[in-house]
PDB file of C-alpha atoms in Angstrom:
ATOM      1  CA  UNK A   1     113.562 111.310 138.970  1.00 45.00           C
ATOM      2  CA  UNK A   2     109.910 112.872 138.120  1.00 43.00           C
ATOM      3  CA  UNK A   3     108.016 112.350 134.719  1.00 40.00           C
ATOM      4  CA  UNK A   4     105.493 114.437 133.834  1.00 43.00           C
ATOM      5  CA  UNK A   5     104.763 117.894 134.784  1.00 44.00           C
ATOM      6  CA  UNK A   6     104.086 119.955 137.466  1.00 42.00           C
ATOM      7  CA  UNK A   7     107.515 119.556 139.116  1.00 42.00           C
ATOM      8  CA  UNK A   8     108.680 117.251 142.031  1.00 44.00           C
ATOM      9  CA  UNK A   9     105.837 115.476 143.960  1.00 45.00           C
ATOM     10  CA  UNK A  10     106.249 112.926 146.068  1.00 47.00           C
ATOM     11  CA  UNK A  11     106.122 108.892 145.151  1.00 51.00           C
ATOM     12  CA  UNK A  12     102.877 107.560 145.494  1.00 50.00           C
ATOM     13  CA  UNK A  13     103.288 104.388 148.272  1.00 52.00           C
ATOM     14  CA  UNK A  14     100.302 102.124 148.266  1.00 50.00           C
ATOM     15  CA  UNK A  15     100.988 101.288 151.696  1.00 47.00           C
ATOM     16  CA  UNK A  16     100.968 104.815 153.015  1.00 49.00           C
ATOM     17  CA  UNK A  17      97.571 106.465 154.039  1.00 52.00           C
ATOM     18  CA  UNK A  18      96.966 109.769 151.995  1.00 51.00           C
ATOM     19  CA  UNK A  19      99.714 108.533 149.089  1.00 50.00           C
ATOM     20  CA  UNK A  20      97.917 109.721 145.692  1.00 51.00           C
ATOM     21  CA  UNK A  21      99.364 108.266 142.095  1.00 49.00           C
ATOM     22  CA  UNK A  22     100.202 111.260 140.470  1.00 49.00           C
ATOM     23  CA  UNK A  23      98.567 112.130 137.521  1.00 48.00           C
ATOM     24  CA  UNK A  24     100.420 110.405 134.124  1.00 47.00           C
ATOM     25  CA  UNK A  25     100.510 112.003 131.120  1.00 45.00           C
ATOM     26  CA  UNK A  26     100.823 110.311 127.857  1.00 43.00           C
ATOM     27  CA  UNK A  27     104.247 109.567 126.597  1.00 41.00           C
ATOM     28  CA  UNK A  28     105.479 111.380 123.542  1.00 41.00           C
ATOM     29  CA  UNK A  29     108.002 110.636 121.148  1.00 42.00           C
ATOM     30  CA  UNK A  30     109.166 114.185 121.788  1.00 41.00           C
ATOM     31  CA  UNK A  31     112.287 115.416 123.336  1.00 43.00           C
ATOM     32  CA  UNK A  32     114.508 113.550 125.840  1.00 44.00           C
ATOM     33  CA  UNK A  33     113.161 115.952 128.760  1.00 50.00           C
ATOM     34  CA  UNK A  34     110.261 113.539 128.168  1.00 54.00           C
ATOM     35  CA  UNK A  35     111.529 110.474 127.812  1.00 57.00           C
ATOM     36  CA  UNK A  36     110.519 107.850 130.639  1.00 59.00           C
ATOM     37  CA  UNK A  37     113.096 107.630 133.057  1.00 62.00           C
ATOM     38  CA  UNK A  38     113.683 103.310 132.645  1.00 56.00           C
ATOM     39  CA  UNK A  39     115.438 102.919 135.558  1.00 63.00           C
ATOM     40  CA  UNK A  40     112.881 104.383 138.074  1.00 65.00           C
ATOM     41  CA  UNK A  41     110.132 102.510 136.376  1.00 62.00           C
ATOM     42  CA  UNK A  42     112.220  99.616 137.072  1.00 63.00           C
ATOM     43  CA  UNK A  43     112.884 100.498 140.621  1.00 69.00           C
ATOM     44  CA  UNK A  44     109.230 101.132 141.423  1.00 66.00           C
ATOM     45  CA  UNK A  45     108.446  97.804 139.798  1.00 66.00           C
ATOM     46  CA  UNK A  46     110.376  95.736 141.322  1.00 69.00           C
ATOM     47  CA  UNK A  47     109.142  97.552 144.568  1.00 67.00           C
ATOM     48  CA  UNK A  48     105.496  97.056 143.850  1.00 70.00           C
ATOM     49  CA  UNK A  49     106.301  93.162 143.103  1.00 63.00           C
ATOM     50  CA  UNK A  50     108.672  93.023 146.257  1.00 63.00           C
ATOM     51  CA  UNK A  51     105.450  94.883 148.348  1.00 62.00           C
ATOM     52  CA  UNK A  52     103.192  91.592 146.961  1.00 60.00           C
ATOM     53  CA  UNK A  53     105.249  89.363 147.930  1.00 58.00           C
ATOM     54  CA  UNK A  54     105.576  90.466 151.056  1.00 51.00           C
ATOM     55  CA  UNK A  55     101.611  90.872 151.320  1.00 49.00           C
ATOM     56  CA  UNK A  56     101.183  87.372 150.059  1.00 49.00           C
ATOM     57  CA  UNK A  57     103.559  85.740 152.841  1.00 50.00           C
ATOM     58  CA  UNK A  58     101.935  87.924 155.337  1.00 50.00           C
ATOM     59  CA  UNK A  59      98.932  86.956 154.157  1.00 51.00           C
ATOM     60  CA  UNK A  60      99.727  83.544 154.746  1.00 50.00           C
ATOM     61  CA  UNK A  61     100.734  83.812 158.097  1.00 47.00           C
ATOM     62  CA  UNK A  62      97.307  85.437 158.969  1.00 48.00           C
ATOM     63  CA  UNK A  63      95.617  82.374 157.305  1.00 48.00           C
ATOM     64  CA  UNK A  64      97.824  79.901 159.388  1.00 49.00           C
ATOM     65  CA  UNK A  65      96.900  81.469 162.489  1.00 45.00           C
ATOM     66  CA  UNK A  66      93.347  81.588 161.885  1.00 46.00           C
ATOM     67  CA  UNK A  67      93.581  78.219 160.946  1.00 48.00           C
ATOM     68  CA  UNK A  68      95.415  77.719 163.979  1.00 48.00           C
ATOM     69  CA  UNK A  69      92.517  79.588 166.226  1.00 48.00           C
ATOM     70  CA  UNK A  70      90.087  77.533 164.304  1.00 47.00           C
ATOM     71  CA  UNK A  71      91.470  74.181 165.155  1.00 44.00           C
ATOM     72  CA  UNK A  72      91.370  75.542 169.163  1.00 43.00           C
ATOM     73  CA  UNK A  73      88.026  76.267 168.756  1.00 42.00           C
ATOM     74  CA  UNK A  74      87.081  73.135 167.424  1.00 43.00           C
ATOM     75  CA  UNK A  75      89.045  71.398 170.426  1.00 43.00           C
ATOM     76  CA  UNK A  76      87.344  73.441 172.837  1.00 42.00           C
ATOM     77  CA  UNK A  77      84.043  72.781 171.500  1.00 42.00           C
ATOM     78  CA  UNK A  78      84.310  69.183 171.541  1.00 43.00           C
ATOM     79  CA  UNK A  79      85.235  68.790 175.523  1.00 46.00           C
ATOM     80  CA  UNK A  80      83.424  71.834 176.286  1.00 45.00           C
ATOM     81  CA  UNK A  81      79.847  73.616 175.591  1.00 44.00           C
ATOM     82  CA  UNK A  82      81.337  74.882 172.454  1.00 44.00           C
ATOM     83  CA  UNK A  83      81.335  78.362 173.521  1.00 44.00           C
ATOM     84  CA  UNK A  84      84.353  80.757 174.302  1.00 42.00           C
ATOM     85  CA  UNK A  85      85.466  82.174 177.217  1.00 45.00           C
ATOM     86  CA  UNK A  86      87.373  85.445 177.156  1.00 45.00           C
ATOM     87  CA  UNK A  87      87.541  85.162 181.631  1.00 44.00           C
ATOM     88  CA  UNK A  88      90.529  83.720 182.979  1.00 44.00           C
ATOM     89  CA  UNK A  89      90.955  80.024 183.747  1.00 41.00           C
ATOM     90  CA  UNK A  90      90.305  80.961 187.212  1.00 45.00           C
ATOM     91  CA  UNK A  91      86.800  81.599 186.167  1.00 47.00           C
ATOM     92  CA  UNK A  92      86.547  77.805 185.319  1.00 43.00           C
ATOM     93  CA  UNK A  93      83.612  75.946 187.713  1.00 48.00           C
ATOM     94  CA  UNK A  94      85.885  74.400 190.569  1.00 49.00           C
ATOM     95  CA  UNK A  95      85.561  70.345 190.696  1.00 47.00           C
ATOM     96  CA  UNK A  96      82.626  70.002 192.678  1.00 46.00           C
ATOM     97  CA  UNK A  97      80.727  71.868 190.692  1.00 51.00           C
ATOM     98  CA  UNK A  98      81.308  69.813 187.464  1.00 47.00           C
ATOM     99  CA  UNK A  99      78.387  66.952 186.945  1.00 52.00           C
ATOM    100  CA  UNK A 100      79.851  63.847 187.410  1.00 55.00           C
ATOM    101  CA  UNK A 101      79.904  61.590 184.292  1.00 51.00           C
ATOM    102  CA  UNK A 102      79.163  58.433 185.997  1.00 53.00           C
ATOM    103  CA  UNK A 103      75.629  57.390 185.287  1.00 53.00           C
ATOM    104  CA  UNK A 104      73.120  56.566 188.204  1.00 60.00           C
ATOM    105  CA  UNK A 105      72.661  53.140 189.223  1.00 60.00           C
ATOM    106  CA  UNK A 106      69.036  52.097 188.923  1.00 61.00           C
ATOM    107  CA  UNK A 107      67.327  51.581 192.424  1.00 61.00           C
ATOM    108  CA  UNK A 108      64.674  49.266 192.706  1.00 56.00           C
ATOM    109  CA  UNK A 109      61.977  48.490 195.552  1.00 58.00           C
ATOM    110  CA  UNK A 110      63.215  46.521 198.475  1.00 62.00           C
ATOM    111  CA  UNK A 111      61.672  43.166 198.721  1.00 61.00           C
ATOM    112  CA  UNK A 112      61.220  41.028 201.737  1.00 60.00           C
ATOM    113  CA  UNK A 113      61.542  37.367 200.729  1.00 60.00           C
ATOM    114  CA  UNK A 114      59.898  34.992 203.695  1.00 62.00           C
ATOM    115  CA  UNK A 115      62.420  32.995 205.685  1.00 69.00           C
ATOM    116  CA  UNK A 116      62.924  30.005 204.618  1.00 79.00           C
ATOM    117  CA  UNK A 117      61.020  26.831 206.470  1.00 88.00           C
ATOM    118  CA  UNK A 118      62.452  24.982 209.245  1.00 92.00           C
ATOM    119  CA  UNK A 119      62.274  21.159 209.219  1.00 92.00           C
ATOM    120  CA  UNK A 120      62.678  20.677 213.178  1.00 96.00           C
ATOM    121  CA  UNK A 121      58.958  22.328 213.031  1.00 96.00           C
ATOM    122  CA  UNK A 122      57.525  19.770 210.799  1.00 96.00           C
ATOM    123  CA  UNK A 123      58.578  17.355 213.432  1.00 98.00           C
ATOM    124  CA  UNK A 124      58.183  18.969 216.455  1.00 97.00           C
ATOM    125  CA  UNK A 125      54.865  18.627 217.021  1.00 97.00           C
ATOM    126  CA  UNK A 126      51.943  15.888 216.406  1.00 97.00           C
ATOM    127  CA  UNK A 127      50.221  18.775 214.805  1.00 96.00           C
ATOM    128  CA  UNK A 128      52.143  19.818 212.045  1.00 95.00           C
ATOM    129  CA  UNK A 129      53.657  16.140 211.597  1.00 97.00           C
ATOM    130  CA  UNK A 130      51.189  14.969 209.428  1.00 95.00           C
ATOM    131  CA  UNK A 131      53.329  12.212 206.947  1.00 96.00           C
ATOM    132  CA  UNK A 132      52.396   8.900 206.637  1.00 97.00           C
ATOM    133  CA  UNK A 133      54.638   6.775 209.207  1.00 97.00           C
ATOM    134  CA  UNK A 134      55.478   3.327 209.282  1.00 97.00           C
ATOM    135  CA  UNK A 135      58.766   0.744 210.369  1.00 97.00           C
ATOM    136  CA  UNK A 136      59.420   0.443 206.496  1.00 97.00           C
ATOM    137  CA  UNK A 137      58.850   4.669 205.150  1.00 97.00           C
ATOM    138  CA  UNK A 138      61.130   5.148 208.387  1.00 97.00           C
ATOM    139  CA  UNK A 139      63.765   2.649 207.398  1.00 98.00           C
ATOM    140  CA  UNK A 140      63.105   1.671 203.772  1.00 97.00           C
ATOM    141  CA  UNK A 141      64.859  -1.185 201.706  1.00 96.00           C
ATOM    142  CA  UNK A 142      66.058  -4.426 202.829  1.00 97.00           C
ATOM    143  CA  UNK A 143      70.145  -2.981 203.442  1.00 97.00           C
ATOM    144  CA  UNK A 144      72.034   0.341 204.461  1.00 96.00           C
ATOM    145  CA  UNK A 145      75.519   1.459 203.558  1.00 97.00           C
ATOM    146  CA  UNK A 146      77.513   3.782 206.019  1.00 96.00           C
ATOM    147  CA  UNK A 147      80.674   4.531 204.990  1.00 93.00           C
ATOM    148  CA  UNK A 148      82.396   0.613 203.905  1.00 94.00           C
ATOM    149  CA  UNK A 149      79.915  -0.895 205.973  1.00 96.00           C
ATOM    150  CA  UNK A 150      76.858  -2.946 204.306  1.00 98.00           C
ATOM    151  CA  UNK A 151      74.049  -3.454 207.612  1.00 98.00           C
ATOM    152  CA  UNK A 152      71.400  -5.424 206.173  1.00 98.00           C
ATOM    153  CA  UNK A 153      68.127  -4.852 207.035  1.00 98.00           C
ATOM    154  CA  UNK A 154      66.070  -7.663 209.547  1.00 98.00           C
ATOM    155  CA  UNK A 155      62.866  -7.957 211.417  1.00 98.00           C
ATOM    156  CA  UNK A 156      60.592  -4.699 212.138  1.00 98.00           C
ATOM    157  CA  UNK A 157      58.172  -3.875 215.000  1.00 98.00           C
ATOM    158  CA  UNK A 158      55.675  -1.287 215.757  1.00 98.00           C
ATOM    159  CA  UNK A 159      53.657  -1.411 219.061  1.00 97.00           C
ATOM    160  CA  UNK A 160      51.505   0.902 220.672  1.00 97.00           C
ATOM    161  CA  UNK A 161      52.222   0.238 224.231  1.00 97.00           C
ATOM    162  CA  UNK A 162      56.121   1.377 224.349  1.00 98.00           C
ATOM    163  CA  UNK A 163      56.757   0.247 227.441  1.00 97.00           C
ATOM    164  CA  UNK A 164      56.648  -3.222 226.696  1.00 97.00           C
ATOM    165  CA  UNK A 165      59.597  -2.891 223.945  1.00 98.00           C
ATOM    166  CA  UNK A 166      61.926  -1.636 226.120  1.00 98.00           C
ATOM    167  CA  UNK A 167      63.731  -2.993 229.580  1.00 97.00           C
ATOM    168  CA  UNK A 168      65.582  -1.602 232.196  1.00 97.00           C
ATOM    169  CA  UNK A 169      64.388   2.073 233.647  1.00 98.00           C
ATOM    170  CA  UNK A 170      63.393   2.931 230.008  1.00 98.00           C
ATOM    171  CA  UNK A 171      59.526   1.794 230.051  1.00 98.00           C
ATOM    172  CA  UNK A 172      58.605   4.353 232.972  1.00 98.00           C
ATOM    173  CA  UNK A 173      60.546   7.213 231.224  1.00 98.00           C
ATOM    174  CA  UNK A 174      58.639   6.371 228.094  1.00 98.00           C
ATOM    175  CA  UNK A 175      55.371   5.827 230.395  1.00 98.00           C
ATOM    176  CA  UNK A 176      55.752   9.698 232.142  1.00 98.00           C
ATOM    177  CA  UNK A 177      56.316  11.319 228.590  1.00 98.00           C
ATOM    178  CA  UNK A 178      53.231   9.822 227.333  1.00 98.00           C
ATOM    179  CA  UNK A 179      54.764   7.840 224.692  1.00 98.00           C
ATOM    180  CA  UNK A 180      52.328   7.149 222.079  1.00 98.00           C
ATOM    181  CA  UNK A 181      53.886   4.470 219.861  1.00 98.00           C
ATOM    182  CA  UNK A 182      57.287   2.480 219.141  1.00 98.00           C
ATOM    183  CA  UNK A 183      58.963   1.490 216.033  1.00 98.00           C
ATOM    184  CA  UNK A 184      61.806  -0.831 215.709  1.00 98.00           C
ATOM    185  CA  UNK A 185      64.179  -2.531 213.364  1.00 98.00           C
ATOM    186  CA  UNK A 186      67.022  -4.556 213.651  1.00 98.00           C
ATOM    187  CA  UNK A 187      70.340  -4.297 211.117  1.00 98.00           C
ATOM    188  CA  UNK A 188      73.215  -6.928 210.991  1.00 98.00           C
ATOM    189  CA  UNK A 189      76.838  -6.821 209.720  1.00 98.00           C
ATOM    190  CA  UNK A 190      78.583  -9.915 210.275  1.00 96.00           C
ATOM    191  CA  UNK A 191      78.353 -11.107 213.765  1.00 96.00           C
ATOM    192  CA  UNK A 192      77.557  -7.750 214.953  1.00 98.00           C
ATOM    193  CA  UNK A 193      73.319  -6.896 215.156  1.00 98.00           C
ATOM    194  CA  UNK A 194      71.944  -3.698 216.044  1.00 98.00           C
ATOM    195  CA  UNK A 195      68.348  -2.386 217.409  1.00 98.00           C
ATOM    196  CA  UNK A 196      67.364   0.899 216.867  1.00 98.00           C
ATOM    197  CA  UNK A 197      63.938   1.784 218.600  1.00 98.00           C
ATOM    198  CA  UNK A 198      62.166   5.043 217.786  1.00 98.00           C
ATOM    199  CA  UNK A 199      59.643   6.624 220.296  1.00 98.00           C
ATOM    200  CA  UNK A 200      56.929   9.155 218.987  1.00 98.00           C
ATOM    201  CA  UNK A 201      55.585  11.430 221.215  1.00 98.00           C
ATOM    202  CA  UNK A 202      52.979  14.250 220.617  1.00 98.00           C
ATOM    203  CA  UNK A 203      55.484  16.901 221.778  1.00 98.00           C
ATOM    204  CA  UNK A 204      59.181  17.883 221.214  1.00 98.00           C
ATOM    205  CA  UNK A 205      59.228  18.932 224.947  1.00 98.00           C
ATOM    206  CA  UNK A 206      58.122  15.407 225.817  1.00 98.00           C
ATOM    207  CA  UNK A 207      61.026  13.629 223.625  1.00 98.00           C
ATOM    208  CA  UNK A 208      63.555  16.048 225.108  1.00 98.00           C
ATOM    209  CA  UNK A 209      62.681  15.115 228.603  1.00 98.00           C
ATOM    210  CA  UNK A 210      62.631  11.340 227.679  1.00 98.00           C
ATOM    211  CA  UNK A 211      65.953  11.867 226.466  1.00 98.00           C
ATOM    212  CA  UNK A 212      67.289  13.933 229.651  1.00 98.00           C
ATOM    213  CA  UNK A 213      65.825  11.340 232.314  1.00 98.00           C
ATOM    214  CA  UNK A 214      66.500   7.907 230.240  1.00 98.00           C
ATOM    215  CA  UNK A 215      70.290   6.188 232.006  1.00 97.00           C
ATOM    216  CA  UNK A 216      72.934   3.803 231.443  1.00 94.00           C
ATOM    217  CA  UNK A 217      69.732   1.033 232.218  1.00 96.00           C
ATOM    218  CA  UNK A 218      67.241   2.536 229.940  1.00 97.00           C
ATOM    219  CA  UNK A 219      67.893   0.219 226.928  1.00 97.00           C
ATOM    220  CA  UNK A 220      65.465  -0.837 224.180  1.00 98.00           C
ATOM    221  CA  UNK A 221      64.378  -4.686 223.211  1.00 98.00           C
ATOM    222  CA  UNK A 222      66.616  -6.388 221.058  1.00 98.00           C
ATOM    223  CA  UNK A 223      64.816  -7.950 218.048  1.00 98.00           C
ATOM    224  CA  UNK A 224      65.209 -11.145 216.645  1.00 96.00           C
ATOM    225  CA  UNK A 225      63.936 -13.390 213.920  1.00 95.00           C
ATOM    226  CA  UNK A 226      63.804 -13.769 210.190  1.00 90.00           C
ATOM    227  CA  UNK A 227      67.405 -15.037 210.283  1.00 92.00           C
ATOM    228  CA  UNK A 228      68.819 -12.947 213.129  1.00 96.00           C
ATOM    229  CA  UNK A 229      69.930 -14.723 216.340  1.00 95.00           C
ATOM    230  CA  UNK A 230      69.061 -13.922 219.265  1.00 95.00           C
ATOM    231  CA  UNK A 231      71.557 -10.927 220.848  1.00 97.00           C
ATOM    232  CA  UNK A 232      71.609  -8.677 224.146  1.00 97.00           C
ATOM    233  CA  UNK A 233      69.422 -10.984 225.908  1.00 93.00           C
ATOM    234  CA  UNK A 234      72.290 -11.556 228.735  1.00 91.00           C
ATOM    235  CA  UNK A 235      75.745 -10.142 227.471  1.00 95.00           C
ATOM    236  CA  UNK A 236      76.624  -6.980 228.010  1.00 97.00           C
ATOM    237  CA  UNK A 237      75.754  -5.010 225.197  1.00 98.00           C
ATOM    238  CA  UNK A 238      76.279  -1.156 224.220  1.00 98.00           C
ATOM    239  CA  UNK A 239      73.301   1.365 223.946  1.00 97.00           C
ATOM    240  CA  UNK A 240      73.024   4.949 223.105  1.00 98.00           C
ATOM    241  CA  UNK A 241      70.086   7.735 223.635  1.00 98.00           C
ATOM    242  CA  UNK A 242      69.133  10.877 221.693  1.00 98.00           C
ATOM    243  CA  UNK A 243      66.031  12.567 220.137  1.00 98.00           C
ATOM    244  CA  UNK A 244      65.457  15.312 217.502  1.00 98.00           C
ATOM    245  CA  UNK A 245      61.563  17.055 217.355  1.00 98.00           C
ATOM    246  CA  UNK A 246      58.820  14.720 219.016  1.00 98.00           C
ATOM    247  CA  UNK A 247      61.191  11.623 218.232  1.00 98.00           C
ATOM    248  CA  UNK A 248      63.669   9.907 221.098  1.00 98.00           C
ATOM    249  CA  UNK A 249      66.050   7.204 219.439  1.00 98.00           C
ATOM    250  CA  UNK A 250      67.501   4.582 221.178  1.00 98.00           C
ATOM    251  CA  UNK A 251      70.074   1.920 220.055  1.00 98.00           C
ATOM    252  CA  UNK A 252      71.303  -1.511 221.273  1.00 98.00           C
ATOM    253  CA  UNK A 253      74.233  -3.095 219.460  1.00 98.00           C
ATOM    254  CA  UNK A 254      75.852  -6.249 220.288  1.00 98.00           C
ATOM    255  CA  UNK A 255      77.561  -9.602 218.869  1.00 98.00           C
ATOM    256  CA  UNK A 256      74.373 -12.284 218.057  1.00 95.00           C
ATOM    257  CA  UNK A 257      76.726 -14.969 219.558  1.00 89.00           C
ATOM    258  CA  UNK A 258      76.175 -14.008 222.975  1.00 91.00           C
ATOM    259  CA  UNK A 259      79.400 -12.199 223.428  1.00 95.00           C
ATOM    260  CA  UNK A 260      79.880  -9.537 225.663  1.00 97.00           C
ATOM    261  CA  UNK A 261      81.136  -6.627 224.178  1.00 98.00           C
ATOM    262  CA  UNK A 262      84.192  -4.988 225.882  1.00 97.00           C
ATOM    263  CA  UNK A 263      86.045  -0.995 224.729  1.00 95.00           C
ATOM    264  CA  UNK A 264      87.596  -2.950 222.387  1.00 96.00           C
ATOM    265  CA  UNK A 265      84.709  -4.201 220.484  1.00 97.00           C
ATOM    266  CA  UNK A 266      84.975  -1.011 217.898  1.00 97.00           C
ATOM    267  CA  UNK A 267      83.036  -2.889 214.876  1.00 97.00           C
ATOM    268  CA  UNK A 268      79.853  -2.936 217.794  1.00 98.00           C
ATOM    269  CA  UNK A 269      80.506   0.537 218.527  1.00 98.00           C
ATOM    270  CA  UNK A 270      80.869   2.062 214.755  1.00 97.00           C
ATOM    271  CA  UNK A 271      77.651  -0.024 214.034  1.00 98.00           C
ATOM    272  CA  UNK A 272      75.805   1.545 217.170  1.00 98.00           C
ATOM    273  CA  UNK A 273      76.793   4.790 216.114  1.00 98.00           C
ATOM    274  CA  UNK A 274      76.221   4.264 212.286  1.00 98.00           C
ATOM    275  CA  UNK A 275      72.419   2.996 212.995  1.00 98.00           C
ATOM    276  CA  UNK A 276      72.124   6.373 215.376  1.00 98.00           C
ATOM    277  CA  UNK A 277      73.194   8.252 212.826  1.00 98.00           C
ATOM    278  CA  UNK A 278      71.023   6.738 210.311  1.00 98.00           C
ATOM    279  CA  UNK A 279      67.873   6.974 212.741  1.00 98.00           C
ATOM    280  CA  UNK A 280      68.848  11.103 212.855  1.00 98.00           C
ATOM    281  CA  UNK A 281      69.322  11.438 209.224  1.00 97.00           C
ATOM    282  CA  UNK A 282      65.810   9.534 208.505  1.00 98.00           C
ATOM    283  CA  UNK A 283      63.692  11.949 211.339  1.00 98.00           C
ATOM    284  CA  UNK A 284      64.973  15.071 209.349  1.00 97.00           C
ATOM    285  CA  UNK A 285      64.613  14.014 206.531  1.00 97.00           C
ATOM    286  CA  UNK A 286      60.974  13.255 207.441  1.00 97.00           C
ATOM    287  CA  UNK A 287      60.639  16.972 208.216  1.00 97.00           C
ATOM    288  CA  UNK A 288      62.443  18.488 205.535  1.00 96.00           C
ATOM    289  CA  UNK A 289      60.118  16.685 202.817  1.00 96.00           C
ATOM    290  CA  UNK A 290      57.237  18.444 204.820  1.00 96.00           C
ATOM    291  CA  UNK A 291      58.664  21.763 204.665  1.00 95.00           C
ATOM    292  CA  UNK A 292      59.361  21.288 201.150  1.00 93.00           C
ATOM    293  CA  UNK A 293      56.035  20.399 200.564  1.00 92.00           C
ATOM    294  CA  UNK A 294      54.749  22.957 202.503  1.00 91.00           C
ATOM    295  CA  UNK A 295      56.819  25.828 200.576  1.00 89.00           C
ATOM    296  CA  UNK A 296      56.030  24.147 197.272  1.00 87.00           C
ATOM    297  CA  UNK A 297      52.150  24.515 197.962  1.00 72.00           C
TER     298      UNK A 297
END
């Protein structure tokens, strides 16, 4: 039903494009041809308020989904550049073209430390071996342990003419090699006394070719004295041979009671080898306190 005048017109629709309101006139208290029609202004009412709701829930969906877009954005932007793409995700840079994230070590200069010194030098030669040298630097103290064995310490020699320190075929090997000096010392543990004699030569080639012609007969003095008995004067006794830089070592071990020693004899042979050892460990050491010093200065 119309109010108004001008006959029938269509409803005006807020939602439709072209809809005009059609013009109201002002209610009378006339007749009842113009008396509001209730029920059609209830109708279009309740349609209006139906049309906001509607509008307001739709409304609300937009917001959600531009909230929505928003939060995508933001998610893109913080692991990407921040911008959009509208290409494909085939359009994405391929892995090898993405930087890596792993940071460059830092790379520094190469250095070229020198090699470190070699003892056997600072003994090899006459030269370079420049360290005081004496029976007591050489062998120090007045005992030695080796392993459970106590050795103490006896008489010392040093002699100039080698050859007349040693027996046997020893004095001419010492004599060819130009052997300039001899030092001695004797140890004792128990009934069992050892000589170790140490040969200098200007040369490590010299000591090594002492070493290489010196033979079962090429044996060093015993020495004697300040308490020790006399030992390896007529009994068989054991003897060893070695040399390290310009040094050739030579032991004599034996019982001071005139006992021959026999394979069995192990305490004469441990002591032999202990005094060796000892002799060795004294030479290098002699060289590495050179090197040292040598590096230090």
């Amino acid at each position: 039903m119309s109010f108004g005048q001008g006959g029938p017109q269509s409803q005006w629709d807020p939602w439709k494009p072209q809809s005009q309101q059609p013009q109201q006139q002002p209610w009378s208290s006339g007749e009842s041809d113009n008396t509001p029609d209730w029920a059609a202004l209830a109708e279009a009412s309740e349609a209006r308020a139906k049309r906001r709701r509607l509008f307001l829930i739709g409304g609300g969906a937009l917001a959600t989904v531009a909230i929505a877009g928003a939060v995508a954005v933001a998610v893109v932007s913080a692991n990407g550049s921040g911008q959009a793409s509208d290409g494909p995700a085939s359009q994405l840079p391929g892995t090898a073209d993405i930087p890596s994230a792993t940071a460059t070590a830092p790379s520094f200069a190469p250095t070229s430390a020198p090699p470190p010194l070699d003892p056997k030098d600072f003994v090899a030669s006459a030269k370079k071996d420049k360290a005081p040298l004496s029976p007591d630097l050489l062998f120090p103290g007045t005992q030695l342990t080796m392993g459970e064995t106590v050795y103490k310490k006896g008489p010392t020699a040093d002699t100039r003419t080698c050859g007349s320190a040693v027996q046997g075929s020893l004095p001419k090997v010492l004599n060819d090699n130009d052997c300039t000096r001899l030092i001695r010392v004797t140890y004792t543990a128990g009934d069992t006394a050892v000589t170790v004699g140490v040969a200098v030569f200007d040369a490590e080639a010299q000591a090594a070719a002492a070493k290489k012609q010196a033979d079962k007969k090429s044996i060093v003095r015993s020495l004697s004295g300040g308490g020790v008995k006399s030992f390896c004067t007529g009994a068989v006794c054991r003897s060893t041979t070695n040399s390290y830089g310009r040094y050739a070592y030579f032991t004599v071990a034996g019982f001071t009671g005139g006992k021959d020693v026999t394979e069995k004899s192990t305490e004469v042979f441990r002591a032999g080898d202990d005094l060796a050892e000892f002799a060795f460990r004294q030479i290098r050491g002699r060289g590495e306190a050179q090197a040292s010093a040598a590096a230090e200065g």
